[in-house]
Amino acid sequence: MQWTALLAFVSLVVSPAVGQTFQRLGTCPTLGCVFPPDQTDFLSGQLFDIRLEVHAPVNGSEAAHRGVPDEKFSFCIQQGKGSCVDAAKYFKVSQPHLEKWSFSYYEDLFAEEAKQSTVVNVASKAYRALSLTDPGTYTAKLKYYGNTETVATWTVRTPNKKRKAKNVLLFIGDGMTQPMITAARLIAHKSINGKYQSLMQLDQMDNLGHQMTHSIDSFITDSANSATALYTGKKSSVNALNVYADSSKNSFDDPKVETIAELFRRIYGGPLGIVSTAYIADATPAALCAHTRDRGQYPAVVFEYLNSAEALNSTLKWPTGCQQPDVIFGGGAEQFIAGSGSPNGTDYYKAFEKKGYNVVYSNSQLQRTSTNQKTLGIFSVSNMAKWVDRHVYPENLKNQKNSPTGDGSDALDQPGLKDMTLKAIDILHARSKSKNTGWFMMSEAASIDKMMHVLDYDRALGELLELDDTVRATIKHLKDIGEYDDTLIVITADHGHGFDVFGGADTKYLAAQTDDRKKRSAIGVYINSGLSGYTVAADSKPNNNTIIYGTEGPNFPVTWNPRYAYAAGFGANPDHREGYTINTKGPRVPATTQSGEQRVNPVDQPQGGTIPVDESQGVHSLQDVSVFANGPGADAFRGVYNSVDIFFKLADALALGGAKPSNNDNDHDNHNNGHW
Amino acid sequence: MQWTALLAFVSLVVSPAVGQTFQRLGTCPTLGCVFPPDQTDFLSGQLFDIRLEVHAPVNGSEAAHRGVPDEKFSFCIQQGKGSCVDAAKYFKVSQPHLEKWSFSYYEDLFAEEAKQSTVVNVASKAYRALSLTDPGTYTAKLKYYGNTETVATWTVRTPNKKRKAKNVLLFIGDGMTQPMITAARLIAHKSINGKYQSLMQLDQMDNLGHQMTHSIDSFITDSANSATALYTGKKSSVNALNVYADSSKNSFDDPKVETIAELFRRIYGGPLGIVSTAYIADATPAALCAHTRDRGQYPAVVFEYLNSAEALNSTLKWPTGCQQPDVIFGGGAEQFIAGSGSPNGTDYYKAFEKKGYNVVYSNSQLQRTSTNQKTLGIFSVSNMAKWVDRHVYPENLKNQKNSPTGDGSDALDQPGLKDMTLKAIDILHARSKSKNTGWFMMSEAASIDKMMHVLDYDRALGELLELDDTVRATIKHLKDIGEYDDTLIVITADHGHGFDVFGGADTKYLAAQTDDRKKRSAIGVYINSGLSGYTVAADSKPNNNTIIYGTEGPNFPVTWNPRYAYAAGFGANPDHREGYTINTKGPRVPATTQSGEQRVNPVDQPQGGTIPVDESQGVHSLQDVSVFANGPGADAFRGVYNSVDIFFKLADALALGGAKPSNNDNDHDNHNNGHW
């Protein structure tokens, strides 16, 4: 199937050059750009594209070369201390054709306000679907404007050749930080005199690590490019899925990198599972398979699940892909129901059925369905229902008109992350048996992030507790089917939110006050924070009698609405102003006594404000996130490392490194013919 | 020396019964109280007091027994499955005398507002300086009001008998969280295309763990009771130093527990070092040696350094103590200069000199002083100067009139944490050589916390970077003197603050705006957060040319005041209101579009507010904090555990368990006579 009508959905107004506050092109500080850029690490044999760009800013502070980019640039690859060989010759491919375009951007906020955009003319070439197999250092040199050079150092890491893990199960708690795990433990696990009587499953994992989540060109990341880092070992830009962001308008011609799911499929051909509580075209699931500068290209994401990146644009060689994942479970019916959200406007449930998929629309169907076939489970329009609503406030599931069938009814019978994950394991297990390939699955608790964005901490923690319960149940289930000892389980996040608990709130007293400032007296800090009110039954009946409270799990709050609640926020501060400049005169005094109260210090920071007034939600934060791991290869996840290292640790556990590209795959001789 | 005149400083108005929001007595939910309470773990041989209380509330919701407490209560100890033996008989001590008092508290905020206090009459007994040596479970039963029982289960953990570490160096970054470490890395370490070119020393430690910091009776802790947890293995209440908070008025009669410093001194007699950038009577250093319900008893803390808890009150047996630590370095001259802050109003520098201490008042004197003698170094009144002020804005050190000599001049020649720590190592090393005892030191970066409290993030991160530089230099120095392989180094925190970085700020644009809401447009989130402006020299000269920027450290920002700064806060949120109740109607929508901007959603949470209006500072938060460790015994610090476990891990590395109390210390036969 060719990608024709779908092009109507391709955004032609991608803003490629924003950064600090606006950058010309984040990963290209000079006028000559090499993608993959300097400091890139590759898995031996991993496929990637190369994009070269030469920039000629027409106006602005970098204006140069009368706006005419050098079209005669050259590009060579030097392996180790060898000589630098022209890239086409080095990779044994024909010379790529020259491409030309222009783009514009604002140099800073003053320029934006004055509508003074900077125009940049570009000359470019791209090489498609290359790979490097020999471990070591490579120097890629772009020469332009005479003797100007942009030099990128690339490293092919020495791959692990002995496969440790038969199966890999990667859980992603989207946006999940240690402060959230701490808060979830507080509300769901009983404590006596400061000692928890039970612990989170995450607390009990064998290995603990931290990963750094920043983007390649900004320190705060989104879920698209952080998933790219986890799955490909390459940092990228906000909104990018498995490509480096170039400056061209087309969202699909940016230089691609191969994901761990594609590698697993290409090398072993084992079953692949994708599970998420988000709409299934959302960034974290999409990043296993899709390649685009713009995570918002949802129809294309779903198209790529079923087909491939190369099918999306046959002029761009990309001989790898997810090859129809064996399990796809999540929300997002709007990409399947024939209409504006589906690929080419067609019924995409049917498209999946034609390729041999079982399609299920409810938890009941999911539980009943056979484990032998490829299975697509779409359980709602948009994101799936939250644990709190499914279990504590089920009335909220009504009047949503979000049935995945598109018939306008309510999706009342939705599975949870645990239901989806355990069924996915059964399908992957059944489908990998005959070939003994093992399997790879990603399972995402997406709404930790989605609920944190809207400051709905309770629902976010409910989702986190469901993730923890899912991990606990997964370990038990893997033991039951005899696969636990062969399965690497990794749980991590893709970024954080600046959430933390800072006290307790007497919600009864707070509700009784009318004065805004007096309401704040309801917050107890330090010793007045008290104990968790969530683990004891309230005077009224517990919200849900089916919740078992014990040391064996599941552990959820007994009461979600106690009088003494945790007081949490994206912030806990007195009145103050914020200028983000250092106090050059000495330690800061944010608030002072005025009329007997602490109010904003009039001689504190001269400016004020938090995030832009056009933001409706809280935003991501910088903090390192935790990594928990059990199973073969799990000890590699200890300590502190970069997010991209997760990919290499996973790939090493599976011995995915060392494979020649697919047109030479008879050279891949290091994993017993790809089988476990 | 007896503690007589000092009693004038003892607070007689301790509020013993506050909690959620107010508790009668946090660790005693019933009317019969046993301290140590249920769920207490002991190191074999660790000294502790027992306090029993029987409560009779005169009024309020718990009013009972006509306000007359049962004075005929009984108390027995049952070892394992044996019979329950009267405690005096079990411990071979005489029956303690009956004590009686009353206290009052408010049941909740409504009661406080109405000034309706609840009065409680108390009957009590206390047993002093006991210990349990046999590993196993003990049941302590208090019987009162006829057949009512309060049962506490105590566990004596099986001690490690083979000493692993000769020396222990415990670093505490007060209030230091992983989001702060992440922010410090961002501003001090250069990154190219998402890859750091150097890392924090903390990042490079061999072992990573997380500890839970909550108090025994409130989920937010302060530094006193969190230090108590780290040093004694016992959770306690806010403001308490190495005691369980009882309900009596006297701050010094609460039941004590022995600290790791006291154990190390009592069992090995090796040198002890206490280093802090705070005033030296502050909670984190004080908790190594002092025992009081009220951390604000500063003269008593300093008295206990030089003398002992028993000397403070000779009627209370306590045959252990810090026995004059060999090194005490920090600020807080107000406890040494004769006056209202010093013990009995006397010159306490002289008191230390009389006991054989070298006393130094400046970094120059510190560097010159001999390593053979016990040394007191007090370098300023109150907390010491911050790294940023010492290195970047030294003018701020002037006109402080904070000379430790009390002569009203400025303390311009103050050491940093690194200077103090390295010198302390030399002194401890020299003084432990002849006896071959090894040594124990705690070194605190106190102003991470102090600067976070006042939202001065830059200074807080400067202190964190100084801690990291100190750890790096310490490792090198220990290698140089041949002690590295024998030294367990642990770096952790005592609690967190809800700080995180959420974007970048164009400080130039922000300063140019006059409208408060427009100023917020200066904040770049996600891709607009950009790159760290701190690691590149600004147009103007770097603030400090002596700062070396490299992979071997020290690593500090090259520029502290870049145009593009990190935007951080205790919060990053849109306009919103906060009620801390769950949204029972579905996911929350905190802000909506009004007049083209996002403003507080009028149908969101009905109440508003953050912390009480009488708070002038940000407050502590809940999140787990990281633990980093190198050296013998360090692998025990991996994973996730309770703060109290740190004490047991340290004690096991030193094989401090198994010792009989000091009057039987000939029984202590498991550590080669206490020597390394």
Short mmCIF file of C-alpha atoms in Angstrom, two decimals, chain A residues 313-549:
data_model
loop_
_atom_site.label_atom_id
_atom_site.label_comp_id
_atom_site.label_asym_id
_atom_site.label_seq_id
_atom_site.Cartn_x
_atom_site.Cartn_y
_atom_site.Cartn_z
CA ASN A 313 7.26 6.78 1.43
CA SER A 314 8.67 4.26 -1.03
CA THR A 315 11.36 6.68 -2.20
CA LEU A 316 13.05 6.39 1.19
CA LYS A 317 14.74 3.03 1.74
CA TRP A 318 14.07 1.58 5.24
CA PRO A 319 14.31 -2.23 5.15
CA THR A 320 13.25 -2.80 8.75
CA GLY A 321 10.16 -2.17 10.85
CA CYS A 322 7.83 -3.59 13.46
CA GLN A 323 6.29 -5.99 10.93
CA GLN A 324 2.81 -6.06 12.43
CA PRO A 325 3.25 -6.36 16.18
CA ASP A 326 1.59 -9.48 17.58
CA VAL A 327 -0.18 -7.50 20.29
CA ILE A 328 -1.45 -3.93 20.19
CA PHE A 329 -3.65 -3.00 23.18
CA GLY A 330 -4.78 0.49 24.14
CA GLY A 331 -7.18 3.33 23.47
CA GLY A 332 -7.40 5.59 20.45
CA ALA A 333 -10.31 4.19 18.42
CA GLU A 334 -10.31 7.48 16.48
CA GLN A 335 -7.39 6.15 14.43
CA PHE A 336 -9.32 2.99 13.52
CA ILE A 337 -12.91 4.08 12.99
CA ALA A 338 -13.20 5.18 9.35
CA GLY A 339 -12.96 8.97 9.39
CA SER A 340 -10.70 11.96 9.64
CA GLY A 341 -8.42 10.31 12.18
CA SER A 342 -7.83 7.01 10.39
CA PRO A 343 -5.23 6.34 7.67
CA ASN A 344 -6.67 7.46 4.33
CA GLY A 345 -10.04 7.75 6.09
CA THR A 346 -10.51 3.97 5.90
CA ASP A 347 -11.82 1.47 8.46
CA TYR A 348 -8.57 0.41 10.03
CA TYR A 349 -10.06 -2.31 12.20
CA LYS A 350 -10.80 -4.03 8.89
CA ALA A 351 -7.30 -3.35 7.64
CA PHE A 352 -5.93 -5.16 10.69
CA GLU A 353 -8.40 -8.01 10.32
CA LYS A 354 -7.30 -8.45 6.70
CA LYS A 355 -3.75 -8.98 7.91
CA GLY A 356 -4.91 -11.75 10.22
CA TYR A 357 -5.55 -9.89 13.45
CA ASN A 358 -8.18 -10.77 16.02
CA VAL A 359 -9.79 -7.50 16.99
CA VAL A 360 -11.32 -7.04 20.45
CA TYR A 361 -13.20 -4.05 21.88
CA SER A 362 -13.81 -4.82 25.55
CA ASN A 363 -12.25 -6.51 28.55
CA SER A 364 -14.71 -9.41 28.25
CA GLN A 365 -13.70 -10.01 24.64
CA LEU A 366 -10.06 -9.63 25.59
CA GLN A 367 -10.27 -12.29 28.27
CA ARG A 368 -12.06 -14.70 25.93
CA THR A 369 -9.93 -14.26 22.85
CA SER A 370 -7.54 -16.93 21.63
CA THR A 371 -3.84 -16.61 22.41
CA ASN A 372 -2.74 -18.00 19.06
CA GLN A 373 -3.46 -15.07 16.76
CA LYS A 374 -2.11 -11.58 16.40
CA THR A 375 -4.47 -9.39 18.40
CA LEU A 376 -5.53 -5.76 18.21
CA GLY A 377 -7.43 -4.55 21.27
CA ILE A 378 -8.82 -1.03 21.16
CA PHE A 379 -10.95 -0.30 24.20
CA SER A 380 -12.00 3.34 23.97
CA VAL A 381 -11.85 6.51 21.96
CA SER A 382 -8.88 8.61 23.13
CA ASN A 383 -7.13 7.66 26.40
CA MET A 384 -8.52 4.78 28.41
CA ALA A 385 -10.42 5.21 31.67
CA LYS A 386 -8.40 5.74 34.83
CA TRP A 387 -8.11 3.20 37.65
CA VAL A 388 -9.85 5.55 40.11
CA ASP A 389 -12.83 5.96 37.82
CA ARG A 390 -13.02 2.28 36.92
CA HIS A 391 -12.87 1.13 40.55
CA VAL A 392 -14.02 3.96 42.80
CA TYR A 393 -16.21 6.27 40.73
CA PRO A 394 -17.57 4.05 37.90
CA GLU A 395 -20.40 6.52 37.28
CA ASN A 396 -17.77 8.68 35.57
CA LEU A 397 -17.48 6.10 32.77
CA LYS A 398 -21.01 6.93 31.67
CA ASN A 399 -22.04 9.52 29.09
CA GLN A 400 -18.61 9.50 27.51
CA LYS A 401 -19.79 8.20 24.11
CA ASN A 402 -16.33 6.72 23.76
CA SER A 403 -17.05 3.17 22.66
CA PRO A 404 -14.19 1.89 20.47
CA THR A 405 -16.74 0.62 17.98
CA GLY A 406 -17.72 4.19 17.17
CA ASP A 407 -21.42 3.53 17.81
CA GLY A 408 -21.71 6.40 20.26
CA SER A 409 -22.23 4.22 23.32
CA ASP A 410 -20.02 4.28 26.43
CA ALA A 411 -16.88 2.18 26.82
CA LEU A 412 -17.95 0.69 30.15
CA ASP A 413 -16.06 -2.60 29.89
CA GLN A 414 -12.46 -1.42 29.64
CA PRO A 415 -9.54 -3.52 30.85
CA GLY A 416 -6.85 -2.10 33.10
CA LEU A 417 -3.12 -2.20 32.55
CA LYS A 418 -2.91 -5.48 34.45
CA ASP A 419 -5.61 -7.15 32.35
CA MET A 420 -3.95 -6.05 29.12
CA THR A 421 -0.42 -6.93 30.19
CA LEU A 422 -1.20 -10.43 31.45
CA LYS A 423 -3.19 -11.27 28.32
CA ALA A 424 -0.43 -9.86 26.14
CA ILE A 425 2.08 -12.11 27.90
CA ASP A 426 -0.11 -15.14 27.16
CA ILE A 427 -0.36 -14.25 23.47
CA LEU A 428 3.36 -13.53 23.08
CA HIS A 429 4.21 -16.67 25.00
CA ALA A 430 1.92 -18.83 22.83
CA ARG A 431 3.16 -17.28 19.60
CA SER A 432 6.88 -17.58 20.46
CA LYS A 433 6.74 -21.20 21.54
CA SER A 434 7.18 -22.96 18.23
CA LYS A 435 10.07 -20.80 17.04
CA ASN A 436 11.53 -20.39 20.53
CA THR A 437 12.44 -16.79 19.77
CA GLY A 438 11.45 -15.23 23.04
CA TRP A 439 9.39 -12.02 22.95
CA PHE A 440 9.62 -8.28 23.51
CA MET A 441 6.91 -6.15 25.08
CA MET A 442 6.46 -2.54 26.16
CA SER A 443 3.64 -1.81 28.61
CA GLU A 444 2.89 1.80 29.46
CA ALA A 445 1.02 3.34 32.40
CA ALA A 446 0.34 6.46 30.37
CA SER A 447 -2.02 8.37 32.61
CA ILE A 448 0.43 8.90 35.43
CA ASP A 449 1.65 11.63 33.11
CA LYS A 450 -1.71 12.67 31.74
CA MET A 451 -3.20 13.14 35.20
CA MET A 452 -0.12 14.94 36.53
CA HIS A 453 -0.43 17.38 33.64
CA VAL A 454 -3.84 18.46 34.91
CA LEU A 455 -2.68 18.42 38.55
CA ASP A 456 -5.03 15.53 39.28
CA TYR A 457 -2.63 13.90 41.69
CA ASP A 458 -5.08 11.33 43.02
CA ARG A 459 -5.73 9.83 39.61
CA ALA A 460 -2.06 9.94 38.75
CA LEU A 461 -1.22 7.99 41.90
CA GLY A 462 -4.03 5.54 41.16
CA GLU A 463 -2.41 4.86 37.79
CA LEU A 464 0.98 4.45 39.46
CA LEU A 465 -0.45 1.97 41.96
CA GLU A 466 -2.03 0.06 39.08
CA LEU A 467 1.38 -0.10 37.40
CA ASP A 468 2.89 -1.43 40.61
CA ASP A 469 0.09 -3.99 40.92
CA THR A 470 0.67 -4.96 37.28
CA VAL A 471 4.38 -5.55 37.87
CA ARG A 472 3.60 -7.66 40.93
CA ALA A 473 1.02 -9.72 39.02
CA THR A 474 3.35 -10.04 36.03
CA ILE A 475 6.12 -11.53 38.14
CA LYS A 476 3.68 -14.04 39.60
CA HIS A 477 2.26 -14.90 36.17
CA LEU A 478 5.69 -15.34 34.59
CA LYS A 479 6.59 -17.68 37.43
CA ASP A 480 3.35 -19.61 36.87
CA ILE A 481 4.12 -20.16 33.19
CA GLY A 482 7.78 -20.94 33.82
CA GLU A 483 9.19 -17.88 32.04
CA TYR A 484 10.24 -15.70 34.98
CA ASP A 485 13.87 -16.79 35.11
CA ASP A 486 14.30 -16.04 31.40
CA THR A 487 12.57 -12.64 31.39
CA LEU A 488 14.28 -9.31 31.92
CA ILE A 489 11.78 -6.90 33.52
CA VAL A 490 12.66 -3.22 33.53
CA ILE A 491 10.42 -0.48 34.94
CA THR A 492 11.29 3.14 34.34
CA ALA A 493 9.88 6.50 33.28
CA ASP A 494 10.53 8.84 30.40
CA HIS A 495 10.62 12.15 32.30
CA GLY A 496 9.26 13.74 35.45
CA HIS A 497 6.85 16.33 36.73
CA GLY A 498 7.82 18.61 39.61
CA PHE A 499 5.37 17.00 42.00
CA ASP A 500 5.93 16.39 45.67
CA VAL A 501 3.96 16.03 48.88
CA PHE A 502 4.68 18.77 51.39
CA GLY A 503 2.15 18.30 54.15
CA GLY A 504 -1.30 17.24 55.22
CA ALA A 505 -4.55 19.09 54.63
CA ASP A 506 -7.52 19.20 57.00
CA THR A 507 -10.03 19.26 54.17
CA LYS A 508 -12.96 19.77 56.56
CA TYR A 509 -11.43 22.89 58.07
CA LEU A 510 -10.36 24.12 54.67
CA ALA A 511 -13.87 23.79 53.28
CA ALA A 512 -15.29 25.69 56.25
CA GLN A 513 -13.18 28.78 55.60
CA THR A 514 -14.20 31.62 53.33
CA ASP A 515 -11.04 33.70 53.41
CA ASP A 516 -8.44 32.57 50.90
CA ARG A 517 -5.51 33.19 53.14
CA LYS A 518 -7.15 31.58 56.14
CA LYS A 519 -7.77 28.47 54.10
CA ARG A 520 -4.06 27.97 54.02
CA SER A 521 -4.12 27.38 57.78
CA ALA A 522 -5.68 24.02 56.97
CA ILE A 523 -2.34 22.79 55.68
CA GLY A 524 -0.24 20.99 58.28
CA VAL A 525 3.50 20.96 57.67
CA TYR A 526 6.22 18.99 59.47
CA ILE A 527 4.72 17.38 62.58
CA ASN A 528 1.26 18.66 61.64
CA SER A 529 1.39 16.70 58.39
CA GLY A 530 0.23 13.76 60.46
CA LEU A 531 -0.25 10.22 59.23
CA SER A 532 -1.73 8.81 56.04
CA GLY A 533 -5.51 8.96 56.21
CA TYR A 534 -5.82 6.73 53.14
CA THR A 535 -4.99 3.41 54.73
CA VAL A 536 -7.75 3.41 57.35
CA ALA A 537 -11.42 3.02 56.59
CA ALA A 538 -13.33 6.28 56.90
CA ASP A 539 -16.50 6.56 59.01
CA SER A 540 -18.42 5.88 55.83
CA LYS A 541 -17.95 2.62 54.01
CA PRO A 542 -14.71 2.19 52.04
CA ASN A 543 -15.16 3.28 48.47
CA ASN A 544 -14.61 -0.17 47.14
CA ASN A 545 -15.05 -3.32 49.14
CA THR A 546 -13.27 -5.43 46.56
CA ILE A 547 -9.92 -3.85 47.31
CA ILE A 548 -7.85 -6.22 49.37
CA TYR A 549 -5.50 -4.59 51.79
#
